[in-house]
Amino acid sequence: MKQEELRKLKHPKKSLEKEIKRKARRRFVKLQKERKKKKRTRVTEEALTYREFLRRYTPPNLNDLLFDDRSPFYFDEIEKRTPPKDGVIFVPKKFSLLDNEEESTNFLADLMSLFIFPHSVEVNIDYSLTEEIDLGAQVLLDIIILEIIYFYERRKDHKEKRIKTINGRHINNQDVGKMLTTVGSIDIFTNLGKSHKDIIPYKLRIHERRGKKKKHLENQKDIDTTELVDYVKECLARLNRELPPENLHDLCTVVGEILINAEEHSSNEVRYSIGYFQEKEENGKRISIFRLVIMNFGKTIYDKFKDPDCPNREIVSKMNELSGKFSLRKLLGISGVTEESLWTLYALQEGVTSVSTDKFLKRGNGSIRFIESFFNLRGSKGKDLISRLNIISGSTNIQFSGEYGINERSNGDDVFKVMSFNSSGNLEELPDKKYVRTRKFHFPGTLISARIQFE
């Protein structure tokens, strides 16, 4: 037996006391170090301006909204705003990024200003004037609130004033109430969510790629695709309809492709998806409307291709050639079409026409097939006043409503689907600016919004 062990046996009480003192000293030294570290961090944070503090600590999506100088929620711009000091803010009569862009965006910017530069500890979002809500606008509102809550929780020890309570109130419109309680703020942030007989919800899904292994991502994509396709089937079953096997296979393929693209093309590697099916009476007629929104934040479609580090230089070269033709003819800007809107349109194509008509570039993003598959769900080949699919990215809004069809072009054994938004079906001709247009406000990411009338 060692001498140290013998000593412990002879004087067990003294040895125990020494051990306790040693542990206490270690604990004391550790606590002192932690306190000094916290103090240093606090001093460093206090030396930061509020702008720098937000830049450093806000989560990635909120960071993009606040610090992309093209964003309507850019820090320097919302700092100039004067939102109501009592914290009561009214949602527009028509809350839509598509049909009421300016008023809806200004409302969201005022709300962001209330969150970032709070005058009170309470915000009341008032729906008393609201008669219609677009799912894309509502999910953007909810994501902003989610990001703000996450930021507050993350930095709850900081001295800056913050909102403590966020309320929704005076929801007078029945359809607005149904959306909020099934897939919107009330369902997401409270335990007051409800189910309604005429509603089939596809609740908000948030999918993050960051730190995930490839196998996990592939499995998750399959799960997400199955869930979304099952949701579509459930909505159709309500109308005693079912998809033929070939259409079902096609839908699975394009949904899987569009979901994985929404993640891969997001510089923040996060994708959001949400859906909403409702049967309702309108003008004495029973109609069924299916809504789906897929959204990401970060670089826009145009940003991705304009980036000097874009890996596919061949695509960029062809895009430059096509938009260059419009520049030479001095049509860009004057015609209401910009290089950004043209490049965004080109990026959706399965085939992009080069200088000579026999040169095509195959694309696998599935955007056109996604649009085509969802419009085929209508059950009618005719055009209606409700169905449309919008793609918003940056300052571009592309709307497919059936006014212009999808053309097929062949090159040898390959067949390409082309969507030109003009009567000629030629991408070298200007698209109709009613359907390929420049938005007043920049959206820092990409939003796909489908609204389909099922028959």
Short mmCIF file of C-alpha atoms in Angstrom, two decimals:
data_model
loop_
_atom_site.label_atom_id
_atom_site.label_comp_id
_atom_site.label_asym_id
_atom_site.label_seq_id
_atom_site.Cartn_x
_atom_site.Cartn_y
_atom_site.Cartn_z
CA MET A 1 0.00 0.00 0.00
CA LYS A 2 1.30 3.46 -0.93
CA GLN A 3 2.35 5.97 1.75
CA GLU A 4 -0.37 8.45 0.70
CA GLU A 5 -3.05 5.78 1.07
CA LEU A 6 -1.68 4.79 4.50
CA ARG A 7 -1.88 8.42 5.62
CA LYS A 8 -5.52 8.54 4.55
CA LEU A 9 -6.30 5.43 6.53
CA LYS A 10 -4.59 6.82 9.65
CA HIS A 11 -6.24 10.24 9.47
CA PRO A 12 -9.48 9.76 7.43
CA LYS A 13 -11.14 12.89 8.83
CA LYS A 14 -8.19 15.20 8.01
CA SER A 15 -7.87 13.71 4.51
CA LEU A 16 -11.58 14.28 3.85
CA GLU A 17 -11.36 17.89 5.06
CA LYS A 18 -8.36 18.54 2.79
CA GLU A 19 -10.20 17.01 -0.18
CA ILE A 20 -13.27 19.18 0.49
CA LYS A 21 -11.09 22.30 0.73
CA ARG A 22 -9.30 21.41 -2.51
CA LYS A 23 -12.60 20.96 -4.36
CA ALA A 24 -13.97 24.19 -2.87
CA ARG A 25 -10.85 26.09 -4.03
CA ARG A 26 -11.18 24.65 -7.54
CA ARG A 27 -14.85 25.59 -7.64
CA PHE A 28 -14.09 29.11 -6.41
CA VAL A 29 -11.35 29.63 -9.03
CA LYS A 30 -13.66 28.32 -11.77
CA LEU A 31 -16.50 30.65 -10.71
CA GLN A 32 -14.12 33.63 -10.62
CA LYS A 33 -12.95 32.87 -14.15
CA GLU A 34 -16.55 32.56 -15.37
CA ARG A 35 -17.48 35.87 -13.73
CA LYS A 36 -14.51 37.61 -15.33
CA LYS A 37 -15.42 36.13 -18.71
CA LYS A 38 -19.05 37.28 -18.37
CA LYS A 39 -17.87 40.73 -17.30
CA ARG A 40 -15.52 40.96 -20.31
CA THR A 41 -18.37 39.87 -22.61
CA ARG A 42 -20.72 42.42 -21.03
CA VAL A 43 -18.15 45.22 -21.39
CA THR A 44 -17.55 44.22 -25.03
CA GLU A 45 -21.29 44.16 -25.76
CA GLU A 46 -21.80 47.53 -24.10
CA ALA A 47 -19.06 48.94 -26.34
CA LEU A 48 -21.01 47.77 -29.40
CA THR A 49 -23.53 50.06 -31.02
CA TYR A 50 -27.06 48.66 -31.08
CA ARG A 51 -26.69 48.15 -34.83
CA GLU A 52 -23.49 46.11 -34.35
CA PHE A 53 -25.11 44.17 -31.53
CA LEU A 54 -28.01 43.15 -33.77
CA ARG A 55 -25.67 42.35 -36.63
CA ARG A 56 -23.75 40.00 -34.37
CA TYR A 57 -26.54 38.26 -32.48
CA THR A 58 -29.68 38.09 -34.64
CA PRO A 59 -30.43 34.69 -36.23
CA PRO A 60 -29.51 34.36 -39.96
CA ASN A 61 -32.96 34.97 -41.47
CA LEU A 62 -33.66 38.03 -39.32
CA ASN A 63 -30.13 39.21 -40.10
CA ASP A 64 -30.88 39.07 -43.83
CA LEU A 65 -34.09 41.03 -43.37
CA LEU A 66 -32.35 43.70 -41.29
CA PHE A 67 -28.99 44.07 -43.02
CA ASP A 68 -29.55 43.52 -46.73
CA ASP A 69 -29.61 47.18 -47.81
CA ARG A 70 -32.15 46.30 -50.54
CA SER A 71 -34.61 44.93 -47.96
CA PRO A 72 -37.68 46.99 -46.96
CA PHE A 73 -36.79 45.96 -43.39
CA TYR A 74 -33.23 47.32 -43.63
CA PHE A 75 -32.06 48.58 -40.21
CA ASP A 76 -31.32 52.14 -41.39
CA GLU A 77 -34.79 52.42 -42.95
CA ILE A 78 -36.89 51.01 -40.11
CA GLU A 79 -34.96 53.24 -37.69
CA LYS A 80 -36.51 56.23 -39.49
CA ARG A 81 -40.05 54.90 -39.15
CA THR A 82 -42.48 56.18 -36.55
CA PRO A 83 -44.68 53.23 -35.59
CA PRO A 84 -47.44 53.81 -32.99
CA LYS A 85 -46.03 54.41 -29.51
CA ASP A 86 -48.89 52.53 -27.85
CA GLY A 87 -47.80 49.35 -29.67
CA VAL A 88 -51.13 48.92 -31.51
CA ILE A 89 -50.63 48.18 -35.21
CA PHE A 90 -53.39 47.51 -37.75
CA VAL A 91 -53.16 44.75 -40.35
CA PRO A 92 -54.27 46.02 -43.82
CA LYS A 93 -57.73 45.31 -45.20
CA LYS A 94 -56.09 43.05 -47.80
CA PHE A 95 -52.90 41.62 -46.34
CA SER A 96 -51.05 40.33 -49.41
CA LEU A 97 -47.53 40.63 -50.82
CA LEU A 98 -49.01 39.88 -54.25
CA ASP A 99 -52.12 42.05 -54.53
CA ASN A 100 -51.41 44.80 -51.99
CA GLU A 101 -47.63 44.88 -51.91
CA GLU A 102 -46.97 48.43 -50.75
CA GLU A 103 -49.43 48.65 -47.85
CA SER A 104 -48.65 45.10 -46.65
CA THR A 105 -44.88 45.62 -46.79
CA ASN A 106 -45.15 48.95 -44.96
CA PHE A 107 -47.23 47.25 -42.26
CA LEU A 108 -44.55 44.56 -41.81
CA ALA A 109 -41.79 47.22 -41.78
CA ASP A 110 -43.64 49.18 -39.05
CA LEU A 111 -44.06 45.96 -37.08
CA MET A 112 -40.35 45.20 -37.44
CA SER A 113 -39.59 48.73 -36.24
CA LEU A 114 -41.76 48.13 -33.15
CA PHE A 115 -39.82 44.94 -32.40
CA ILE A 116 -36.35 46.41 -32.96
CA PHE A 117 -36.99 49.89 -31.49
CA PRO A 118 -39.77 49.21 -28.94
CA HIS A 119 -41.64 52.11 -27.35
CA SER A 120 -43.59 49.81 -25.03
CA VAL A 121 -43.32 46.25 -23.73
CA GLU A 122 -46.48 45.12 -25.53
CA VAL A 123 -47.45 44.84 -29.21
CA ASN A 124 -51.09 44.41 -30.26
CA ILE A 125 -51.61 43.25 -33.84
CA ASP A 126 -55.13 44.42 -34.67
CA TYR A 127 -57.15 42.58 -37.37
CA SER A 128 -60.31 44.68 -37.07
CA LEU A 129 -59.90 46.09 -40.61
CA THR A 130 -58.71 42.86 -42.22
CA GLU A 131 -61.01 41.08 -44.67
CA GLU A 132 -58.52 38.99 -46.65
CA ILE A 133 -55.14 37.39 -45.91
CA ASP A 134 -52.73 35.84 -48.37
CA LEU A 135 -50.98 32.80 -46.90
CA GLY A 136 -47.54 34.03 -48.03
CA ALA A 137 -47.94 37.35 -46.19
CA GLN A 138 -49.19 35.66 -43.02
CA VAL A 139 -46.36 33.11 -42.91
CA LEU A 140 -43.79 35.91 -43.41
CA LEU A 141 -45.35 37.73 -40.43
CA ASP A 142 -45.18 34.55 -38.33
CA ILE A 143 -41.56 33.85 -39.31
CA ILE A 144 -40.59 37.40 -38.29
CA ILE A 145 -42.23 36.84 -34.89
CA LEU A 146 -40.50 33.45 -34.52
CA GLU A 147 -37.13 35.01 -35.29
CA ILE A 148 -37.73 37.92 -32.89
CA ILE A 149 -38.72 35.55 -30.06
CA TYR A 150 -35.62 33.43 -30.73
CA PHE A 151 -33.43 36.54 -30.66
CA TYR A 152 -35.01 37.80 -27.41
CA GLU A 153 -34.53 34.40 -25.75
CA ARG A 154 -30.96 34.20 -26.93
CA ARG A 155 -30.03 37.63 -25.54
CA LYS A 156 -32.43 37.86 -22.59
CA ASP A 157 -29.62 39.02 -20.28
CA HIS A 158 -28.93 42.12 -22.37
CA LYS A 159 -30.00 45.53 -21.08
CA GLU A 160 -31.85 46.63 -24.25
CA LYS A 161 -35.59 47.17 -23.91
CA ARG A 162 -37.66 44.43 -25.50
CA ILE A 163 -41.24 43.44 -26.23
CA LYS A 164 -42.63 41.13 -23.54
CA THR A 165 -46.07 40.42 -24.96
CA ILE A 166 -47.34 40.04 -28.55
CA ASN A 167 -51.12 39.83 -28.94
CA GLY A 168 -53.51 39.39 -31.85
CA ARG A 169 -56.91 41.00 -31.37
CA HIS A 170 -60.25 42.03 -32.95
CA ILE A 171 -60.37 39.26 -35.56
CA ASN A 172 -63.77 40.05 -37.04
CA ASN A 173 -63.63 38.29 -40.41
CA GLN A 174 -64.53 34.59 -40.23
CA ASP A 175 -62.12 33.43 -42.96
CA VAL A 176 -59.28 35.43 -41.41
CA GLY A 177 -60.02 33.81 -38.05
CA LYS A 178 -60.03 30.34 -39.56
CA MET A 179 -56.62 30.82 -41.16
CA LEU A 180 -55.09 32.24 -37.97
CA THR A 181 -56.44 29.43 -35.77
CA THR A 182 -55.53 26.54 -38.11
CA VAL A 183 -52.12 27.46 -39.58
CA GLY A 184 -51.42 31.07 -38.51
CA SER A 185 -50.23 32.95 -35.43
CA ILE A 186 -52.87 31.65 -33.02
CA ASP A 187 -52.09 28.04 -33.91
CA ILE A 188 -48.29 28.55 -33.87
CA PHE A 189 -47.86 30.67 -30.73
CA THR A 190 -50.77 29.70 -28.47
CA ASN A 191 -52.76 26.66 -27.38
CA LEU A 192 -55.94 28.22 -28.81
CA GLY A 193 -55.66 26.66 -32.26
CA LYS A 194 -58.84 25.11 -33.68
CA SER A 195 -59.93 22.67 -36.36
CA HIS A 196 -62.72 23.51 -38.80
CA LYS A 197 -64.80 21.14 -40.92
CA ASP A 198 -64.17 23.09 -44.12
CA ILE A 199 -60.38 23.37 -43.58
CA ILE A 200 -57.56 20.88 -44.12
CA PRO A 201 -54.34 22.42 -42.76
CA TYR A 202 -50.73 21.65 -43.66
CA LYS A 203 -49.09 23.25 -40.66
CA LEU A 204 -45.85 25.23 -40.83
CA ARG A 205 -42.79 23.04 -41.44
CA ILE A 206 -39.28 24.38 -40.83
CA HIS A 207 -36.45 22.37 -42.34
CA GLU A 208 -32.78 23.15 -41.73
CA ARG A 209 -29.88 21.63 -43.69
CA ARG A 210 -27.06 23.08 -41.61
CA GLY A 211 -24.99 20.39 -39.88
CA LYS A 212 -27.07 17.50 -41.26
CA LYS A 213 -25.51 14.50 -42.98
CA LYS A 214 -26.33 13.76 -46.63
CA LYS A 215 -28.14 10.51 -45.80
CA HIS A 216 -30.30 12.26 -43.20
CA LEU A 217 -31.16 15.01 -45.71
CA GLU A 218 -32.17 12.48 -48.36
CA ASN A 219 -34.37 10.61 -45.87
CA GLN A 220 -35.92 13.87 -44.70
CA LYS A 221 -36.63 14.92 -48.29
CA ASP A 222 -38.48 11.63 -48.87
CA ILE A 223 -40.50 12.11 -45.67
CA ASP A 224 -41.36 15.73 -46.56
CA THR A 225 -42.33 14.77 -50.11
CA THR A 226 -44.57 11.95 -48.89
CA GLU A 227 -46.24 14.25 -46.33
CA LEU A 228 -46.96 16.95 -48.89
CA VAL A 229 -48.22 14.54 -51.56
CA ASP A 230 -50.42 12.80 -48.96
CA TYR A 231 -51.78 16.24 -48.06
CA VAL A 232 -52.67 16.92 -51.71
CA LYS A 233 -54.35 13.49 -51.94
CA GLU A 234 -56.33 14.21 -48.76
CA CYS A 235 -57.57 17.50 -50.21
CA LEU A 236 -58.61 15.82 -53.48
CA ALA A 237 -60.34 13.01 -51.57
CA ARG A 238 -62.59 15.63 -49.98
CA LEU A 239 -63.93 16.17 -53.52
CA ASN A 240 -64.10 12.42 -54.25
CA ARG A 241 -61.16 12.75 -56.63
CA GLU A 242 -57.92 10.80 -56.84
CA LEU A 243 -54.79 11.15 -58.94
CA PRO A 244 -54.06 8.62 -61.69
CA PRO A 245 -50.83 6.65 -60.96
CA GLU A 246 -48.82 8.49 -63.63
CA ASN A 247 -49.87 11.91 -62.28
CA LEU A 248 -49.11 10.80 -58.72
CA HIS A 249 -45.60 9.68 -59.70
CA ASP A 250 -45.02 12.96 -61.53
CA LEU A 251 -46.23 14.99 -58.55
CA CYS A 252 -43.93 13.08 -56.15
CA THR A 253 -40.96 13.76 -58.42
CA VAL A 254 -41.51 17.49 -58.85
CA VAL A 255 -42.48 18.11 -55.21
CA GLY A 256 -39.31 16.35 -54.04
CA GLU A 257 -37.24 18.37 -56.47
CA ILE A 258 -38.76 21.73 -55.57
CA LEU A 259 -38.41 21.08 -51.81
CA ILE A 260 -34.76 20.10 -52.00
CA ASN A 261 -34.04 23.08 -54.27
CA ALA A 262 -35.66 25.42 -51.75
CA GLU A 263 -33.11 24.22 -49.19
CA GLU A 264 -30.06 24.00 -51.44
CA HIS A 265 -30.65 27.44 -52.99
CA SER A 266 -31.08 29.11 -49.61
CA SER A 267 -27.80 30.60 -48.44
CA ASN A 268 -29.14 30.14 -44.88
CA GLU A 269 -29.99 26.47 -45.59
CA VAL A 270 -33.49 26.75 -44.13
CA ARG A 271 -36.79 26.16 -45.90
CA TYR A 272 -40.35 26.87 -44.76
CA SER A 273 -43.50 25.23 -46.14
CA ILE A 274 -47.16 25.62 -45.23
CA GLY A 275 -50.50 24.75 -46.84
CA TYR A 276 -54.18 25.48 -46.46
CA PHE A 277 -57.24 23.93 -48.15
CA GLN A 278 -60.69 25.47 -47.74
CA GLU A 279 -64.16 24.75 -49.07
CA LYS A 280 -66.32 27.86 -49.18
CA GLU A 281 -69.37 29.49 -50.72
CA GLU A 282 -68.62 32.29 -53.16
CA ASN A 283 -71.19 34.07 -55.35
CA GLY A 284 -73.68 31.27 -54.70
CA LYS A 285 -71.21 28.61 -55.84
CA ARG A 286 -69.38 26.02 -53.75
CA ILE A 287 -65.64 26.21 -54.45
CA SER A 288 -62.53 24.53 -53.06
CA ILE A 289 -59.23 26.43 -52.88
CA PHE A 290 -55.83 24.87 -52.24
CA ARG A 291 -52.96 27.08 -51.07
CA LEU A 292 -49.30 26.19 -50.68
CA VAL A 293 -46.31 28.39 -49.78
CA ILE A 294 -42.62 27.39 -49.89
CA MET A 295 -40.14 30.05 -48.75
CA ASN A 296 -36.46 30.59 -48.02
CA PHE A 297 -34.24 33.55 -47.14
CA GLY A 298 -30.78 34.65 -48.21
CA LYS A 299 -29.53 35.04 -51.75
CA THR A 300 -32.14 35.52 -54.47
CA ILE A 301 -32.25 33.47 -57.69
CA TYR A 302 -30.57 36.38 -59.49
CA ASP A 303 -27.93 36.75 -56.74
CA LYS A 304 -26.99 33.07 -57.10
CA PHE A 305 -26.29 33.35 -60.82
CA LYS A 306 -24.74 36.82 -60.61
CA ASP A 307 -22.26 35.66 -57.96
CA PRO A 308 -18.71 35.54 -59.45
CA ASP A 309 -18.28 32.19 -57.69
CA CYS A 310 -21.35 30.63 -59.36
CA PRO A 311 -20.05 27.15 -60.32
CA ASN A 312 -22.04 26.86 -63.55
CA ARG A 313 -20.41 29.50 -65.73
CA GLU A 314 -22.00 28.05 -68.86
CA ILE A 315 -25.48 28.97 -67.63
CA VAL A 316 -24.30 32.46 -66.65
CA SER A 317 -22.72 32.94 -70.08
CA LYS A 318 -25.98 32.03 -71.82
CA MET A 319 -27.98 34.30 -69.51
CA ASN A 320 -25.60 37.17 -70.31
CA GLU A 321 -26.05 36.55 -74.03
CA LEU A 322 -29.83 36.58 -73.79
CA SER A 323 -30.16 39.67 -71.57
CA GLY A 324 -27.40 41.36 -73.61
CA LYS A 325 -29.64 41.27 -76.67
CA PHE A 326 -32.23 43.35 -74.84
CA SER A 327 -29.53 45.77 -73.64
CA LEU A 328 -28.33 46.30 -77.21
CA ARG A 329 -31.89 47.04 -78.27
CA LYS A 330 -32.17 49.43 -75.27
CA LEU A 331 -35.22 47.58 -73.99
CA LEU A 332 -34.07 46.91 -70.43
CA GLY A 333 -35.59 49.28 -67.87
CA ILE A 334 -37.62 51.22 -70.46
CA SER A 335 -39.82 48.19 -71.14
CA GLY A 336 -40.35 47.58 -67.42
CA VAL A 337 -38.18 44.47 -67.63
CA THR A 338 -34.78 44.33 -65.89
CA GLU A 339 -31.80 42.03 -66.15
CA GLU A 340 -32.80 40.60 -62.77
CA SER A 341 -36.32 39.71 -63.88
CA LEU A 342 -35.01 38.18 -67.13
CA TRP A 343 -32.39 36.08 -65.37
CA THR A 344 -34.97 34.92 -62.82
CA LEU A 345 -37.25 33.87 -65.68
CA TYR A 346 -34.40 32.08 -67.48
CA ALA A 347 -33.49 30.21 -64.30
CA LEU A 348 -36.94 28.56 -64.27
CA GLN A 349 -36.56 27.03 -67.72
CA GLU A 350 -35.76 23.41 -68.52
CA GLY A 351 -34.04 24.70 -71.64
CA VAL A 352 -32.43 28.08 -72.24
CA THR A 353 -32.05 29.24 -75.85
CA SER A 354 -28.53 30.24 -76.78
CA VAL A 355 -27.34 32.43 -79.69
CA SER A 356 -28.16 29.71 -82.21
CA THR A 357 -31.50 27.93 -81.88
CA ASP A 358 -29.91 24.47 -81.95
CA LYS A 359 -28.03 25.03 -78.68
CA PHE A 360 -29.94 24.24 -75.49
CA LEU A 361 -28.95 23.77 -71.91
CA LYS A 362 -30.86 21.16 -69.92
CA ARG A 363 -31.89 22.24 -66.42
CA GLY A 364 -33.13 19.97 -63.66
CA ASN A 365 -34.70 22.42 -61.23
CA GLY A 366 -38.23 21.20 -61.92
CA SER A 367 -39.84 24.65 -61.62
CA ILE A 368 -41.84 24.42 -64.83
CA ARG A 369 -42.90 20.85 -64.14
CA PHE A 370 -43.89 21.89 -60.61
CA ILE A 371 -46.13 24.64 -62.00
CA GLU A 372 -47.56 22.31 -64.64
CA SER A 373 -48.27 19.51 -62.15
CA PHE A 374 -50.07 21.79 -59.72
CA PHE A 375 -52.22 23.35 -62.41
CA ASN A 376 -53.14 19.86 -63.59
CA LEU A 377 -54.66 19.27 -60.14
CA ARG A 378 -57.46 21.69 -60.93
CA GLY A 379 -59.44 19.04 -62.78
CA SER A 380 -60.22 21.51 -65.56
CA LYS A 381 -58.15 22.61 -68.54
CA GLY A 382 -59.79 26.02 -68.73
CA LYS A 383 -58.48 29.22 -67.16
CA ASP A 384 -60.20 30.47 -63.99
CA LEU A 385 -59.97 33.73 -62.05
CA ILE A 386 -58.59 32.19 -58.85
CA SER A 387 -55.78 29.79 -59.78
CA ARG A 388 -52.26 31.18 -60.01
CA LEU A 389 -48.72 30.41 -58.96
CA ASN A 390 -46.31 33.23 -58.11
CA ILE A 391 -42.56 33.11 -57.69
CA ILE A 392 -41.16 36.13 -55.84
CA SER A 393 -37.39 36.44 -55.64
CA GLY A 394 -35.59 39.69 -54.92
CA SER A 395 -37.30 42.43 -56.90
CA THR A 396 -38.98 40.04 -59.36
CA ASN A 397 -42.51 38.63 -59.35
CA ILE A 398 -43.34 35.97 -61.96
CA GLN A 399 -47.00 34.94 -62.11
CA PHE A 400 -48.35 31.88 -63.90
CA SER A 401 -52.13 31.92 -64.22
CA GLY A 402 -52.65 30.04 -67.47
CA GLU A 403 -52.69 33.10 -69.72
CA TYR A 404 -49.52 31.85 -71.41
CA GLY A 405 -48.89 28.16 -71.85
CA ILE A 406 -45.79 26.02 -71.55
CA ASN A 407 -44.14 25.23 -74.87
CA GLU A 408 -42.09 22.18 -75.75
CA ARG A 409 -38.91 22.36 -77.78
CA SER A 410 -36.72 19.52 -78.92
CA ASN A 411 -33.03 19.19 -79.52
CA GLY A 412 -32.18 15.73 -80.84
CA ASP A 413 -33.67 13.22 -78.43
CA ASP A 414 -34.19 15.78 -75.66
CA VAL A 415 -37.49 17.59 -75.14
CA PHE A 416 -37.44 20.86 -73.20
CA LYS A 417 -40.29 22.76 -71.58
CA VAL A 418 -40.05 26.52 -72.06
CA MET A 419 -42.17 29.24 -70.45
CA SER A 420 -41.59 32.57 -72.20
CA PHE A 421 -44.67 34.60 -71.16
CA ASN A 422 -45.14 35.97 -74.66
CA SER A 423 -47.25 34.99 -77.65
CA SER A 424 -44.24 33.88 -79.73
CA GLY A 425 -43.05 31.30 -77.20
CA ASN A 426 -39.53 32.65 -77.75
CA LEU A 427 -37.26 33.55 -74.84
CA GLU A 428 -35.45 36.05 -77.07
CA GLU A 429 -38.63 38.14 -77.15
CA LEU A 430 -39.69 40.31 -74.20
CA PRO A 431 -42.02 38.65 -71.68
CA ASP A 432 -45.38 40.22 -70.88
CA LYS A 433 -44.63 42.69 -68.05
CA LYS A 434 -48.02 41.93 -66.51
CA TYR A 435 -46.74 38.46 -65.60
CA VAL A 436 -42.97 39.03 -65.35
CA ARG A 437 -42.64 42.26 -63.45
CA THR A 438 -40.39 44.23 -61.15
CA ARG A 439 -41.63 44.64 -57.59
CA LYS A 440 -41.40 47.90 -55.66
CA PHE A 441 -39.90 46.12 -52.65
CA HIS A 442 -37.04 43.62 -52.59
CA PHE A 443 -37.66 40.21 -51.01
CA PRO A 444 -34.39 38.79 -49.57
CA GLY A 445 -34.91 35.19 -50.67
CA THR A 446 -37.48 33.27 -52.72
CA LEU A 447 -41.18 32.71 -52.10
CA ILE A 448 -43.33 30.26 -54.10
CA SER A 449 -47.04 30.84 -53.57
CA ALA A 450 -49.65 28.58 -55.18
CA ARG A 451 -53.40 29.16 -55.07
CA ILE A 452 -55.34 26.54 -57.03
CA GLN A 453 -59.11 26.12 -57.41
CA PHE A 454 -59.96 22.41 -57.33
CA GLU A 455 -62.96 21.23 -59.31
#
